[in-house]
PDB file of C-alpha atoms and ligand atoms in Angstrom:
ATOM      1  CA  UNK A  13     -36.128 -42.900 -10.230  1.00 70.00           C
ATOM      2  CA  UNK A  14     -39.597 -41.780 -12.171  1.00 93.00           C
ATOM      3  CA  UNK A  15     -39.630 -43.090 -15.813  1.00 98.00           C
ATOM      4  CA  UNK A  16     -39.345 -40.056 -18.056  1.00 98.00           C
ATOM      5  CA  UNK A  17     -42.256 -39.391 -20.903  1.00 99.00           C
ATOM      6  CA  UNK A  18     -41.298 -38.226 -24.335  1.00 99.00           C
ATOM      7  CA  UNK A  19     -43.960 -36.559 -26.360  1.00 98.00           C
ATOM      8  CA  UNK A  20     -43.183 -37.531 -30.142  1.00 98.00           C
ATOM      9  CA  UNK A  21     -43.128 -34.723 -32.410  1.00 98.00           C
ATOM     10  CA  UNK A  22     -44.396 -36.850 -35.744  1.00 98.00           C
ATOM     11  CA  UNK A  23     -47.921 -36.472 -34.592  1.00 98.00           C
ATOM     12  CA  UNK A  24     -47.295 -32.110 -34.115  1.00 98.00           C
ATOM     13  CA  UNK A  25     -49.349 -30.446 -36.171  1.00 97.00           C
ATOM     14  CA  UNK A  26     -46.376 -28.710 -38.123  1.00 96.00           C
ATOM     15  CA  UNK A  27     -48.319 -25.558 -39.462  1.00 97.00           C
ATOM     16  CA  UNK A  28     -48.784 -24.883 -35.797  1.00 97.00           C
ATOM     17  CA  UNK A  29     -45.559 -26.029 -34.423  1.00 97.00           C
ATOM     18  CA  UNK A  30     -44.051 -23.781 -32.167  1.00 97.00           C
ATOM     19  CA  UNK A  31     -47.835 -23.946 -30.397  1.00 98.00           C
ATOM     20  CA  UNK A  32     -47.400 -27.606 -29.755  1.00 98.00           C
ATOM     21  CA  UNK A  33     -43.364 -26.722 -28.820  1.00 98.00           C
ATOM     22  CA  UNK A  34     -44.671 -24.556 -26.295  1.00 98.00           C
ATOM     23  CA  UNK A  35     -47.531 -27.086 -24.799  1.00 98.00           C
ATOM     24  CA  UNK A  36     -44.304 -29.575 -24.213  1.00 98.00           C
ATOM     25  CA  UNK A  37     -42.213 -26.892 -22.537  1.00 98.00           C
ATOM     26  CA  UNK A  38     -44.683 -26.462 -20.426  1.00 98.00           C
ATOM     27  CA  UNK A  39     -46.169 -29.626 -19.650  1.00 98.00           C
ATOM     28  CA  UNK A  40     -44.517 -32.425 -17.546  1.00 98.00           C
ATOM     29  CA  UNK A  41     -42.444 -33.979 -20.200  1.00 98.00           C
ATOM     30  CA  UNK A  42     -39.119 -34.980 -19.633  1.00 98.00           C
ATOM     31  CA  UNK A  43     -38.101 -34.471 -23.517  1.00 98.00           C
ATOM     32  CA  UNK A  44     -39.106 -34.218 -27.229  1.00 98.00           C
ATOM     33  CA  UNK A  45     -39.037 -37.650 -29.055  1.00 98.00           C
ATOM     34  CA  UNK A  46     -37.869 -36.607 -32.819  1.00 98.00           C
ATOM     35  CA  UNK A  47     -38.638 -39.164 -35.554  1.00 98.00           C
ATOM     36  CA  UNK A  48     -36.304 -39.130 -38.725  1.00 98.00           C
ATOM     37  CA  UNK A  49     -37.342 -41.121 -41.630  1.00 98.00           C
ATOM     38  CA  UNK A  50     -35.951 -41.460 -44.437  1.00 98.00           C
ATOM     39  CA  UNK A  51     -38.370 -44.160 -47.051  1.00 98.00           C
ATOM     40  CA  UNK A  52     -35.586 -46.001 -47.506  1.00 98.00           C
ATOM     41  CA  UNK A  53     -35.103 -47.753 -43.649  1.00 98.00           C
ATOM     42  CA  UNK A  54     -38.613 -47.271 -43.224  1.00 98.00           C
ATOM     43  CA  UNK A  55     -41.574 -46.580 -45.850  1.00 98.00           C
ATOM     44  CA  UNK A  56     -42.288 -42.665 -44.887  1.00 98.00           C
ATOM     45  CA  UNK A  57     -40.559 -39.520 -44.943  1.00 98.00           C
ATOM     46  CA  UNK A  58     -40.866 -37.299 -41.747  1.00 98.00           C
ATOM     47  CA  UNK A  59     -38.365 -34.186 -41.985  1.00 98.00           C
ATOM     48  CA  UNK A  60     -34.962 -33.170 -41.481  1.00 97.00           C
ATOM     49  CA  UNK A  61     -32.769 -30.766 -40.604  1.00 97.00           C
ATOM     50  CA  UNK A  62     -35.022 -27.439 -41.431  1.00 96.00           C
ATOM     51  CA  UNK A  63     -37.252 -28.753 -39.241  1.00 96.00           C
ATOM     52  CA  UNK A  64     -34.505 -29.945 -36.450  1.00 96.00           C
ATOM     53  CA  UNK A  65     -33.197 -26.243 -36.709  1.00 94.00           C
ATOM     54  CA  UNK A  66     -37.125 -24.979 -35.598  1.00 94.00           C
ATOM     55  CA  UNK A  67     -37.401 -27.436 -33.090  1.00 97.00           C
ATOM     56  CA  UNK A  68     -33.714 -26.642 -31.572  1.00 96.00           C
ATOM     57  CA  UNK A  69     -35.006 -23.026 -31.455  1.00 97.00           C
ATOM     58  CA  UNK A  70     -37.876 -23.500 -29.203  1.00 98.00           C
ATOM     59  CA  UNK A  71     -37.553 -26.451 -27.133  1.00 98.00           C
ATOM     60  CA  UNK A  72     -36.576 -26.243 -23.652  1.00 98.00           C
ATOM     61  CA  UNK A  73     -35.948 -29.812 -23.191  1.00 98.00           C
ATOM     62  CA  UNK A  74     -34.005 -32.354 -24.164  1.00 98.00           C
ATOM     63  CA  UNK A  75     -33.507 -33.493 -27.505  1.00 98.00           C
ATOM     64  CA  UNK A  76     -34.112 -37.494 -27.942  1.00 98.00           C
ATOM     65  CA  UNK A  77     -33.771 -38.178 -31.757  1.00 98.00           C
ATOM     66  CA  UNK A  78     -34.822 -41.476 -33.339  1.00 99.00           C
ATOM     67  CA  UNK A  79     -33.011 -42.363 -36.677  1.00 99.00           C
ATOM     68  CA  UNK A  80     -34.899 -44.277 -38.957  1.00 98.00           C
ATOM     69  CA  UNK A  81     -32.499 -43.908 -41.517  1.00 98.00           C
ATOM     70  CA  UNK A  82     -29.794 -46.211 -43.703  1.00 98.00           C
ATOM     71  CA  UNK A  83     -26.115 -45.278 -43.173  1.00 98.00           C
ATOM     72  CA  UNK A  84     -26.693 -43.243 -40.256  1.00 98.00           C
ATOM     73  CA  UNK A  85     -22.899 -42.876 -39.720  1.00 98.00           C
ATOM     74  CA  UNK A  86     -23.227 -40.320 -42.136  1.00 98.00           C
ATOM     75  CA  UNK A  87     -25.068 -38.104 -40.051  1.00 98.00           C
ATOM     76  CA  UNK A  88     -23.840 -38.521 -36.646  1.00 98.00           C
ATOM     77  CA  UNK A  89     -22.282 -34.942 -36.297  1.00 98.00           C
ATOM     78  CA  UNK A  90     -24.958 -33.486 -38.349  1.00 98.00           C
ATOM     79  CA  UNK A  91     -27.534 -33.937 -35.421  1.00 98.00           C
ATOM     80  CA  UNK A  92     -25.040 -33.125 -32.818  1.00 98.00           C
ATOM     81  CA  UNK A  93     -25.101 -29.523 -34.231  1.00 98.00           C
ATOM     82  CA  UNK A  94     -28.856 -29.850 -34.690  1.00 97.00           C
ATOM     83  CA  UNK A  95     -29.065 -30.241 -30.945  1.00 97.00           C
ATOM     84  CA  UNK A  96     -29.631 -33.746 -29.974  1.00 98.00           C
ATOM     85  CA  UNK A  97     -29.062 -35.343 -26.624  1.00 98.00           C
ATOM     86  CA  UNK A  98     -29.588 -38.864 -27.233  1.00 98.00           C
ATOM     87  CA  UNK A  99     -29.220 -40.147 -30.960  1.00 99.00           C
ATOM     88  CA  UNK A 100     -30.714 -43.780 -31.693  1.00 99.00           C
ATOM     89  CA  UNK A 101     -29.506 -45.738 -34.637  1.00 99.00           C
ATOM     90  CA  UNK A 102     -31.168 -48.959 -35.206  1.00 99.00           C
ATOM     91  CA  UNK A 103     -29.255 -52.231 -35.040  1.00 98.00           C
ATOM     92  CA  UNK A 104     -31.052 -53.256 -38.462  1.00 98.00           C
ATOM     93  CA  UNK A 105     -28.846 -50.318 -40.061  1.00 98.00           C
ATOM     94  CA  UNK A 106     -25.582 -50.194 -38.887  1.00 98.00           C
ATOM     95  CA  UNK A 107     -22.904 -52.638 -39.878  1.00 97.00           C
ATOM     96  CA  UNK A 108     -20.252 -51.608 -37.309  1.00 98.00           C
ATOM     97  CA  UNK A 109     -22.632 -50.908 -34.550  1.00 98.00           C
ATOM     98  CA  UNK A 110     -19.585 -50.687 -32.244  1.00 98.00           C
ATOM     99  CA  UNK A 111     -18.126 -47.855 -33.990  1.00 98.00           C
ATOM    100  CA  UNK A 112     -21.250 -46.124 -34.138  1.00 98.00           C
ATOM    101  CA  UNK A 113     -21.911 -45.607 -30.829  1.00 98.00           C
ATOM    102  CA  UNK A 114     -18.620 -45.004 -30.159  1.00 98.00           C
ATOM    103  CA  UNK A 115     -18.964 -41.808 -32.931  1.00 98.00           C
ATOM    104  CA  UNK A 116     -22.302 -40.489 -31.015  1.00 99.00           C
ATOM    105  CA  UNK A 117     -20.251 -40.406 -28.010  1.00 98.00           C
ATOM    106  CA  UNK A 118     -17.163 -38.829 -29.719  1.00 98.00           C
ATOM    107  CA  UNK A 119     -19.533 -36.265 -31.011  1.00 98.00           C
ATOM    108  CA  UNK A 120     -20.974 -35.226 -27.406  1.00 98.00           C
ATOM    109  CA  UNK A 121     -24.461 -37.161 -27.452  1.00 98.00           C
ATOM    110  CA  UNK A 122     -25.548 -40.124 -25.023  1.00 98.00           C
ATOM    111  CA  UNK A 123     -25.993 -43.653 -27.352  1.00 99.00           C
ATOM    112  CA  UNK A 124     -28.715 -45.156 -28.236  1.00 99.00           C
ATOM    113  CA  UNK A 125     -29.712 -48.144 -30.387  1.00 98.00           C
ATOM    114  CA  UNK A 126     -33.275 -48.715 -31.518  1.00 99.00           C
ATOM    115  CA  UNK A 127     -34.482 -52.421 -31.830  1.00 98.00           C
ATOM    116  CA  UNK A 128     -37.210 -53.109 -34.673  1.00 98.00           C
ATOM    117  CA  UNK A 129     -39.803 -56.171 -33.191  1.00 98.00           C
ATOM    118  CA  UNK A 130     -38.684 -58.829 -34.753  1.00 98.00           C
ATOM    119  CA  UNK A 131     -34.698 -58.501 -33.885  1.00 98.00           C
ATOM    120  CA  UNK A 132     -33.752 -60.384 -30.548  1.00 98.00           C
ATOM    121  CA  UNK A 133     -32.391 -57.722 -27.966  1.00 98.00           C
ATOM    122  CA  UNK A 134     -29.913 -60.468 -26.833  1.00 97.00           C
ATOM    123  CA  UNK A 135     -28.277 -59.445 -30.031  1.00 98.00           C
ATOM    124  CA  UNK A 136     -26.901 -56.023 -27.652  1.00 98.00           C
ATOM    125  CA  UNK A 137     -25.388 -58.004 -25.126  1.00 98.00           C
ATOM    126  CA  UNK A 138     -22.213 -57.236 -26.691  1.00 98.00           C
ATOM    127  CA  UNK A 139     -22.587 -53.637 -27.079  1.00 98.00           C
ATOM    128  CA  UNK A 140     -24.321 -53.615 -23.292  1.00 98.00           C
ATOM    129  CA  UNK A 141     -21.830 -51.009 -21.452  1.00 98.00           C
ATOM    130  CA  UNK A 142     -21.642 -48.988 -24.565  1.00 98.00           C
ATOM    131  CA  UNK A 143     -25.082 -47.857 -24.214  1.00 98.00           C
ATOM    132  CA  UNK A 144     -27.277 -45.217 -22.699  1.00 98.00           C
ATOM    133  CA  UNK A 145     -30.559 -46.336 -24.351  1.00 99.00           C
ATOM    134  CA  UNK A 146     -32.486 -48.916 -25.816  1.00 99.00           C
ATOM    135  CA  UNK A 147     -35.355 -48.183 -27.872  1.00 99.00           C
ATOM    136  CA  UNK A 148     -37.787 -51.009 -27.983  1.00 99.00           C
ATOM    137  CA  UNK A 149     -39.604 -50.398 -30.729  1.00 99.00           C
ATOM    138  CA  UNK A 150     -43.320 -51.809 -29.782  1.00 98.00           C
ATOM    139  CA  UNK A 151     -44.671 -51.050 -33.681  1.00 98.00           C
ATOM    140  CA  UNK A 152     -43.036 -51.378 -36.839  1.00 98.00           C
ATOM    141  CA  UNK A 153     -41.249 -48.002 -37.097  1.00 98.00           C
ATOM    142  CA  UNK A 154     -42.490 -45.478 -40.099  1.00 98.00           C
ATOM    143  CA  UNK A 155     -45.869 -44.029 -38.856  1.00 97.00           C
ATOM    144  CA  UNK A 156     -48.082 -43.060 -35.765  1.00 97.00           C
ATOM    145  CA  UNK A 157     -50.819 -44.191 -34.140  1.00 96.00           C
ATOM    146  CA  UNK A 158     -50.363 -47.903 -34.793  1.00 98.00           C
ATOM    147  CA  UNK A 159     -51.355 -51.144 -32.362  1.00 98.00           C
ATOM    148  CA  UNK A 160     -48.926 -51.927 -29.285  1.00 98.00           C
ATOM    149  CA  UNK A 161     -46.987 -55.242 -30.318  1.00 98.00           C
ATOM    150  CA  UNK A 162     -47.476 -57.100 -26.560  1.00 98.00           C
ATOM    151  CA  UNK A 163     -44.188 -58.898 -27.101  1.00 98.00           C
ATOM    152  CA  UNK A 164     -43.016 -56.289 -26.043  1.00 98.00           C
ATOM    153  CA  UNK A 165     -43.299 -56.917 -22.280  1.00 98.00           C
ATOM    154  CA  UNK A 166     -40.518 -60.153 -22.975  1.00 98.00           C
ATOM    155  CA  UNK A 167     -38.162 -58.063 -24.422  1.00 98.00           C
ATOM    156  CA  UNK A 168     -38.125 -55.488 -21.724  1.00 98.00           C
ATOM    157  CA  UNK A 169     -37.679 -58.268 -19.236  1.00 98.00           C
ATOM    158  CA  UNK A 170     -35.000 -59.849 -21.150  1.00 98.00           C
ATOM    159  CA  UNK A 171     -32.861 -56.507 -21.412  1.00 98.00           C
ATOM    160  CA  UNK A 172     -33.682 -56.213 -17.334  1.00 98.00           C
ATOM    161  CA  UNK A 173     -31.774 -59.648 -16.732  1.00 98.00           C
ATOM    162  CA  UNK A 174     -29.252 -58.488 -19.079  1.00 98.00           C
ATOM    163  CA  UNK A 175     -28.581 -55.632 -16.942  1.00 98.00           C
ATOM    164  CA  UNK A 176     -28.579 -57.750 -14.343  1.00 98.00           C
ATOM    165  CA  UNK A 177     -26.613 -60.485 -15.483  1.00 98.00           C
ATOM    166  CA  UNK A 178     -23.495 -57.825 -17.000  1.00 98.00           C
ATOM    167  CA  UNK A 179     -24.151 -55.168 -14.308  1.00 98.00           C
ATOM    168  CA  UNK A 180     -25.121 -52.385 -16.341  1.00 98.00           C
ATOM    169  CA  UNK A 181     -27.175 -49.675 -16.853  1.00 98.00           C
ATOM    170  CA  UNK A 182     -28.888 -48.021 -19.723  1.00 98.00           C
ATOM    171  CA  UNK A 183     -32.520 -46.455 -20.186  1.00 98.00           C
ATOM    172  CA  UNK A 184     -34.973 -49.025 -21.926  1.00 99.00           C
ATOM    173  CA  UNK A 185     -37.496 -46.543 -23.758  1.00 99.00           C
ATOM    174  CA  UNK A 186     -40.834 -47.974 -25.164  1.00 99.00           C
ATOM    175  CA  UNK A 187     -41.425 -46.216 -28.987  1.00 99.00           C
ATOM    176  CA  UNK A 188     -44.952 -46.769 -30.243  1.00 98.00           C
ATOM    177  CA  UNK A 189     -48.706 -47.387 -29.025  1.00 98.00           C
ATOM    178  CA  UNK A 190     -47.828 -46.306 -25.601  1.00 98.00           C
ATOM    179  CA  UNK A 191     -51.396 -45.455 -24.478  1.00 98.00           C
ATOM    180  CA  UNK A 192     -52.912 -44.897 -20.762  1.00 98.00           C
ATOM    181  CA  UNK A 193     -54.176 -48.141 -20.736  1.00 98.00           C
ATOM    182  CA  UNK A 194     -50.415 -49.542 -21.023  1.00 98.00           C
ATOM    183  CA  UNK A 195     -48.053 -47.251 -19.936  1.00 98.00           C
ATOM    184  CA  UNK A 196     -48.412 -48.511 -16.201  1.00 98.00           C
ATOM    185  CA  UNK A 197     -47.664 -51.849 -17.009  1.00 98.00           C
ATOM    186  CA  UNK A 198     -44.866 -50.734 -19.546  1.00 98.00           C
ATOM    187  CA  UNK A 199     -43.145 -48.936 -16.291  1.00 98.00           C
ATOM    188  CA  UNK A 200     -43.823 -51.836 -13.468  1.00 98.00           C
ATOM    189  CA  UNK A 201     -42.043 -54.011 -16.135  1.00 98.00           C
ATOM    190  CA  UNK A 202     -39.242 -52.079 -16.571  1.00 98.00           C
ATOM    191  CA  UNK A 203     -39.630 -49.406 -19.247  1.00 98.00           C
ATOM    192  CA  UNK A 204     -37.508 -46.339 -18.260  1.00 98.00           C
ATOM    193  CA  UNK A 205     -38.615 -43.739 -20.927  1.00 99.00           C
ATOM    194  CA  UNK A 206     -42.493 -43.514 -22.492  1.00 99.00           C
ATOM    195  CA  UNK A 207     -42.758 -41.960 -25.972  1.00 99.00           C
ATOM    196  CA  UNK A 208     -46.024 -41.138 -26.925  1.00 98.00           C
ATOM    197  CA  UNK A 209     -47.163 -39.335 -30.138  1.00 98.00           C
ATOM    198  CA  UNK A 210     -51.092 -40.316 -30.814  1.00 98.00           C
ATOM    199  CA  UNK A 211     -52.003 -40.760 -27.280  1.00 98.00           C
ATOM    200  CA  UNK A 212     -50.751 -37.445 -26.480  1.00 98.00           C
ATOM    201  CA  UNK A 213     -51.918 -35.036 -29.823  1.00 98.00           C
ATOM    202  CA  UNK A 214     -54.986 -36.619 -30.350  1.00 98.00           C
ATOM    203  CA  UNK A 215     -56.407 -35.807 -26.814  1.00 98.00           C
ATOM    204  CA  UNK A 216     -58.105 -33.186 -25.860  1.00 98.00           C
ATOM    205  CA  UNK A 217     -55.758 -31.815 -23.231  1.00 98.00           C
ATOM    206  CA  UNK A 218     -52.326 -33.129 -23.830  1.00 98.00           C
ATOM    207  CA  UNK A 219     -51.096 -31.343 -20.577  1.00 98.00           C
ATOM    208  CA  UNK A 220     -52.952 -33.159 -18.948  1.00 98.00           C
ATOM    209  CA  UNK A 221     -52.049 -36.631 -20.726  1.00 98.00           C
ATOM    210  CA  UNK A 222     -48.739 -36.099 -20.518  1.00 98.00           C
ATOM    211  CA  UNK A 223     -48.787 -35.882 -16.371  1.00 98.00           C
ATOM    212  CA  UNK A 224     -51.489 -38.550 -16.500  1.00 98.00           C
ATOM    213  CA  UNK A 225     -48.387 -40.817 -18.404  1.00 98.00           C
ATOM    214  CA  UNK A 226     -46.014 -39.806 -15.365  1.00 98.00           C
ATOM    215  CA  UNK A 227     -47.898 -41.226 -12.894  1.00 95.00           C
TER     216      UNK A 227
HETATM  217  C1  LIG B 308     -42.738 -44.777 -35.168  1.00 68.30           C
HETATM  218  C2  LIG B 308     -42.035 -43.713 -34.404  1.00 68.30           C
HETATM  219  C3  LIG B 308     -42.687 -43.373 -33.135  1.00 68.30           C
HETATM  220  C4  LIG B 308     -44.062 -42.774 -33.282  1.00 68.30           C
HETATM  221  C5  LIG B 308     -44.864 -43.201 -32.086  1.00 68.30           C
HETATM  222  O1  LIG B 308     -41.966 -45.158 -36.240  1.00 68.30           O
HETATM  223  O2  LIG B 308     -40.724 -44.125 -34.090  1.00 68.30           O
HETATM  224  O3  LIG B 308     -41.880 -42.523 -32.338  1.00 68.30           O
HETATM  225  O4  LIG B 308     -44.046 -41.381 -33.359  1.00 68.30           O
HETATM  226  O5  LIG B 308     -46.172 -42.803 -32.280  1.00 68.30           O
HETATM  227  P1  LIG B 308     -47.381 -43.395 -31.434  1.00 68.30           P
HETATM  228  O6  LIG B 308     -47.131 -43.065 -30.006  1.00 68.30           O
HETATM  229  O7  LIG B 308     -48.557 -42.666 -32.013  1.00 68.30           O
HETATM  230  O8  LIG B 308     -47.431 -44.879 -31.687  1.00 68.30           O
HETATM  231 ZN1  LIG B 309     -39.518 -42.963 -32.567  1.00 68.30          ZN
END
Protein backbone atom coordinates (compact mmCIF):
# COMPACT_ATOMS: atom_id res chain seq x y z
CA UNK A 1 0.00 0.00 0.00
CA UNK A 2 1.37 3.75 -1.04
CA UNK A 3 1.74 6.01 2.08
CA UNK A 4 -0.90 8.70 1.80
CA UNK A 5 0.25 12.66 1.88
CA UNK A 6 -1.76 15.16 3.82
CA UNK A 7 -1.35 18.75 2.87
CA UNK A 8 -1.80 20.80 6.25
CA UNK A 9 -4.13 23.55 6.02
CA UNK A 10 -2.27 25.92 8.88
CA UNK A 11 0.12 27.10 6.27
CA UNK A 12 -3.28 28.07 3.59
CA UNK A 13 -3.30 31.36 2.95
CA UNK A 14 -6.89 31.88 4.52
CA UNK A 15 -7.92 35.14 2.56
CA UNK A 16 -7.50 32.89 -0.43
CA UNK A 17 -8.77 29.69 0.88
CA UNK A 18 -11.05 28.04 -1.24
CA UNK A 19 -8.00 28.68 -4.03
CA UNK A 20 -5.67 26.57 -2.01
CA UNK A 21 -8.98 24.03 -1.28
CA UNK A 22 -9.18 23.67 -4.83
CA UNK A 23 -5.18 23.12 -5.57
CA UNK A 24 -5.63 19.99 -2.93
CA UNK A 25 -8.71 18.63 -4.68
CA UNK A 26 -6.95 18.54 -7.44
CA UNK A 27 -3.59 17.55 -6.70
CA UNK A 28 -2.49 14.01 -5.58
CA UNK A 29 -3.27 14.29 -1.96
CA UNK A 30 -4.83 11.69 -0.18
CA UNK A 31 -6.49 14.26 2.48
CA UNK A 32 -6.52 17.68 4.25
CA UNK A 33 -4.47 17.71 7.55
CA UNK A 34 -6.59 20.30 9.87
CA UNK A 35 -4.68 21.79 12.83
CA UNK A 36 -6.83 22.93 15.93
CA UNK A 37 -5.16 24.91 18.53
CA UNK A 38 -6.33 26.14 21.19
CA UNK A 39 -3.15 28.37 23.39
CA UNK A 40 -3.90 26.51 26.10
CA UNK A 41 -2.44 22.69 24.91
CA UNK A 42 -0.24 24.45 22.72
CA UNK A 43 0.96 28.28 22.61
CA UNK A 44 -1.11 29.43 19.28
CA UNK A 45 -4.52 29.74 18.19
CA UNK A 46 -5.36 28.36 14.64
CA UNK A 47 -9.31 28.37 14.06
CA UNK A 48 -12.34 26.55 14.69
CA UNK A 49 -15.41 25.62 13.67
CA UNK A 50 -16.27 28.73 11.13
CA UNK A 51 -13.45 27.78 9.49
CA UNK A 52 -14.13 23.75 9.70
CA UNK A 53 -17.66 24.65 8.21
CA UNK A 54 -15.61 26.42 4.91
CA UNK A 55 -13.32 23.75 4.67
CA UNK A 56 -16.24 20.92 4.91
CA UNK A 57 -17.82 22.91 2.04
CA UNK A 58 -15.13 22.59 -0.45
CA UNK A 59 -12.99 19.73 0.17
CA UNK A 60 -13.30 16.67 -1.74
CA UNK A 61 -11.19 14.63 0.43
CA UNK A 62 -10.94 13.34 3.50
CA UNK A 63 -11.01 15.15 6.58
CA UNK A 64 -7.87 14.27 9.02
CA UNK A 65 -8.21 16.69 12.05
CA UNK A 66 -5.43 17.19 14.59
CA UNK A 67 -6.59 18.38 18.11
CA UNK A 68 -4.28 20.38 19.87
CA UNK A 69 -6.61 21.15 22.40
CA UNK A 70 -7.25 20.45 26.47
CA UNK A 71 -10.41 18.43 27.26
CA UNK A 72 -10.97 17.33 23.88
CA UNK A 73 -13.81 15.02 25.07
CA UNK A 74 -15.72 17.98 24.91
CA UNK A 75 -15.65 18.26 21.36
CA UNK A 76 -15.70 14.88 20.00
CA UNK A 77 -19.23 15.14 18.31
CA UNK A 78 -18.67 18.68 17.50
CA UNK A 79 -16.10 17.70 14.70
CA UNK A 80 -18.03 14.71 13.69
CA UNK A 81 -20.70 17.18 12.37
CA UNK A 82 -17.90 19.42 11.13
CA UNK A 83 -16.91 16.57 8.86
CA UNK A 84 -13.93 14.81 10.11
CA UNK A 85 -12.71 11.38 9.20
CA UNK A 86 -9.99 10.78 11.50
CA UNK A 87 -9.93 12.89 14.84
CA UNK A 88 -6.46 12.86 16.84
CA UNK A 89 -6.40 13.67 20.49
CA UNK A 90 -3.08 13.77 22.05
CA UNK A 91 -2.13 11.36 24.82
CA UNK A 92 -0.68 14.51 26.81
CA UNK A 93 -4.51 15.64 27.07
CA UNK A 94 -6.71 13.05 27.75
CA UNK A 95 -7.05 11.42 31.12
CA UNK A 96 -9.24 8.45 30.07
CA UNK A 97 -7.63 7.93 26.77
CA UNK A 98 -9.58 4.64 26.56
CA UNK A 99 -12.84 6.24 26.63
CA UNK A 100 -11.86 8.70 24.23
CA UNK A 101 -11.25 6.77 21.48
CA UNK A 102 -13.88 4.72 22.20
CA UNK A 103 -16.28 8.21 21.88
CA UNK A 104 -14.56 9.07 18.29
CA UNK A 105 -15.60 5.74 17.26
CA UNK A 106 -19.13 5.96 18.83
CA UNK A 107 -19.44 9.19 17.00
CA UNK A 108 -18.60 7.65 13.38
CA UNK A 109 -14.81 8.83 12.97
CA UNK A 110 -11.62 6.46 12.72
CA UNK A 111 -9.21 7.10 16.16
CA UNK A 112 -6.39 8.66 16.38
CA UNK A 113 -3.94 9.68 19.13
CA UNK A 114 -1.21 12.23 18.55
CA UNK A 115 2.17 11.70 20.45
CA UNK A 116 4.13 15.04 21.44
CA UNK A 117 8.30 14.16 21.15
CA UNK A 118 9.13 13.72 24.29
CA UNK A 119 6.23 11.04 25.38
CA UNK A 120 7.38 7.31 24.83
CA UNK A 121 4.97 5.65 22.17
CA UNK A 122 5.30 2.41 24.27
CA UNK A 123 2.95 4.32 26.46
CA UNK A 124 -0.03 3.10 23.48
CA UNK A 125 0.67 -0.37 23.76
CA UNK A 126 -2.33 -0.61 25.77
CA UNK A 127 -4.63 1.25 23.65
CA UNK A 128 -2.85 -0.65 20.40
CA UNK A 129 -6.13 -2.38 18.78
CA UNK A 130 -8.14 0.63 19.64
CA UNK A 131 -6.45 2.65 17.13
CA UNK A 132 -6.51 3.71 13.53
CA UNK A 133 -3.68 6.29 13.75
CA UNK A 134 -0.76 7.44 15.37
CA UNK A 135 0.44 10.81 14.92
CA UNK A 136 4.10 11.13 15.59
CA UNK A 137 4.53 14.41 16.14
CA UNK A 138 8.27 15.16 14.67
CA UNK A 139 8.10 19.11 16.09
CA UNK A 140 6.69 20.47 19.07
CA UNK A 141 3.05 20.99 18.01
CA UNK A 142 1.72 24.87 17.82
CA UNK A 143 3.28 26.32 14.57
CA UNK A 144 4.63 25.56 10.97
CA UNK A 145 7.59 25.38 9.35
CA UNK A 146 9.75 24.21 12.24
CA UNK A 147 13.06 21.68 12.20
CA UNK A 148 12.37 17.77 11.82
CA UNK A 149 13.15 16.23 15.41
CA UNK A 150 15.36 12.96 13.90
CA UNK A 151 14.21 10.91 16.87
CA UNK A 152 11.73 10.48 15.14
CA UNK A 153 12.94 7.57 12.97
CA UNK A 154 13.13 5.36 16.68
CA UNK A 155 9.80 5.97 17.43
CA UNK A 156 8.40 4.91 14.14
CA UNK A 157 10.39 1.74 14.45
CA UNK A 158 9.32 1.13 17.88
CA UNK A 159 5.45 1.44 17.00
CA UNK A 160 6.44 -1.06 13.82
CA UNK A 161 7.58 -3.85 16.41
CA UNK A 162 4.64 -3.01 18.38
CA UNK A 163 2.51 -3.89 15.58
CA UNK A 164 4.38 -6.65 15.20
CA UNK A 165 4.72 -7.89 18.51
CA UNK A 166 0.45 -7.42 19.31
CA UNK A 167 -0.52 -8.08 15.66
CA UNK A 168 -2.08 -4.96 14.81
CA UNK A 169 -2.60 -2.44 12.54
CA UNK A 170 -2.98 1.27 12.58
CA UNK A 171 -1.58 4.17 10.24
CA UNK A 172 1.66 5.82 11.79
CA UNK A 173 1.43 9.51 10.28
CA UNK A 174 4.56 11.82 10.51
CA UNK A 175 3.17 15.68 11.62
CA UNK A 176 5.84 18.31 11.13
CA UNK A 177 9.10 19.18 8.99
CA UNK A 178 8.25 16.55 6.53
CA UNK A 179 10.34 17.96 3.64
CA UNK A 180 11.59 16.20 0.21
CA UNK A 181 14.73 15.62 1.59
CA UNK A 182 13.02 13.27 4.37
CA UNK A 183 9.93 12.06 3.37
CA UNK A 184 11.63 8.97 1.57
CA UNK A 185 13.30 7.90 4.47
CA UNK A 186 10.17 8.72 6.72
CA UNK A 187 8.20 6.03 4.33
CA UNK A 188 11.12 3.17 3.97
CA UNK A 189 10.98 3.39 7.83
CA UNK A 190 7.60 2.94 8.23
CA UNK A 191 5.61 6.18 8.14
CA UNK A 192 2.14 5.46 6.62
CA UNK A 193 0.70 9.05 6.23
CA UNK A 194 3.04 12.40 5.31
CA UNK A 195 1.61 15.75 6.47
CA UNK A 196 3.19 18.54 5.07
CA UNK A 197 2.25 22.26 5.51
CA UNK A 198 5.59 24.51 4.72
CA UNK A 199 7.08 22.18 2.30
CA UNK A 200 4.02 22.17 0.34
CA UNK A 201 2.66 26.23 0.48
CA UNK A 202 5.84 27.67 0.36
CA UNK A 203 6.81 26.09 -3.07
CA UNK A 204 6.33 27.29 -6.07
CA UNK A 205 4.13 24.57 -7.50
CA UNK A 206 2.53 22.67 -4.73
CA UNK A 207 0.92 20.25 -7.34
CA UNK A 208 3.74 19.33 -8.14
CA UNK A 209 5.24 18.86 -4.46
CA UNK A 210 2.58 17.12 -3.38
CA UNK A 211 3.09 14.11 -6.20
CA UNK A 212 6.83 14.65 -5.74
CA UNK A 213 5.93 13.54 -1.70
CA UNK A 214 4.02 10.37 -3.17
CA UNK A 215 6.71 8.99 -4.76
C1 LIG B 1 2.15 21.57 14.11
C2 LIG B 1 1.04 21.03 13.29
C3 LIG B 1 1.45 20.55 11.97
C4 LIG B 1 1.98 21.63 11.06
C5 LIG B 1 3.02 21.01 10.18
O1 LIG B 1 1.71 21.82 15.39
O2 LIG B 1 0.45 19.93 13.95
O3 LIG B 1 0.42 19.85 11.31
O4 LIG B 1 0.99 22.21 10.27
O5 LIG B 1 3.64 22.01 9.46
P1 LIG B 1 5.03 21.80 8.72
O6 LIG B 1 4.84 20.72 7.71
O7 LIG B 1 5.26 23.15 8.10
O8 LIG B 1 6.06 21.45 9.76
ZN1 LIG C 1 -0.97 18.58 12.82
Amino acid sequence: MSHKVAPSVLSADFGNLQRDIEMINNSNADWFHVDIMDGVFVPNISFGFPVMASLKKHAQKPLDVHLMIVDPDRYITRFAEAGAHVLSVHIEACTHLHRSLQAIKAAGMKAGVAVNPHTNVNQLEDVAGDLDLVCLMSVNPGFGGQSFIENTYRKIEALKNMQARLGVQFDIEIDGGVTLANYKKLVDTGATVLVAGNTVFSASNPIDTISALKQ
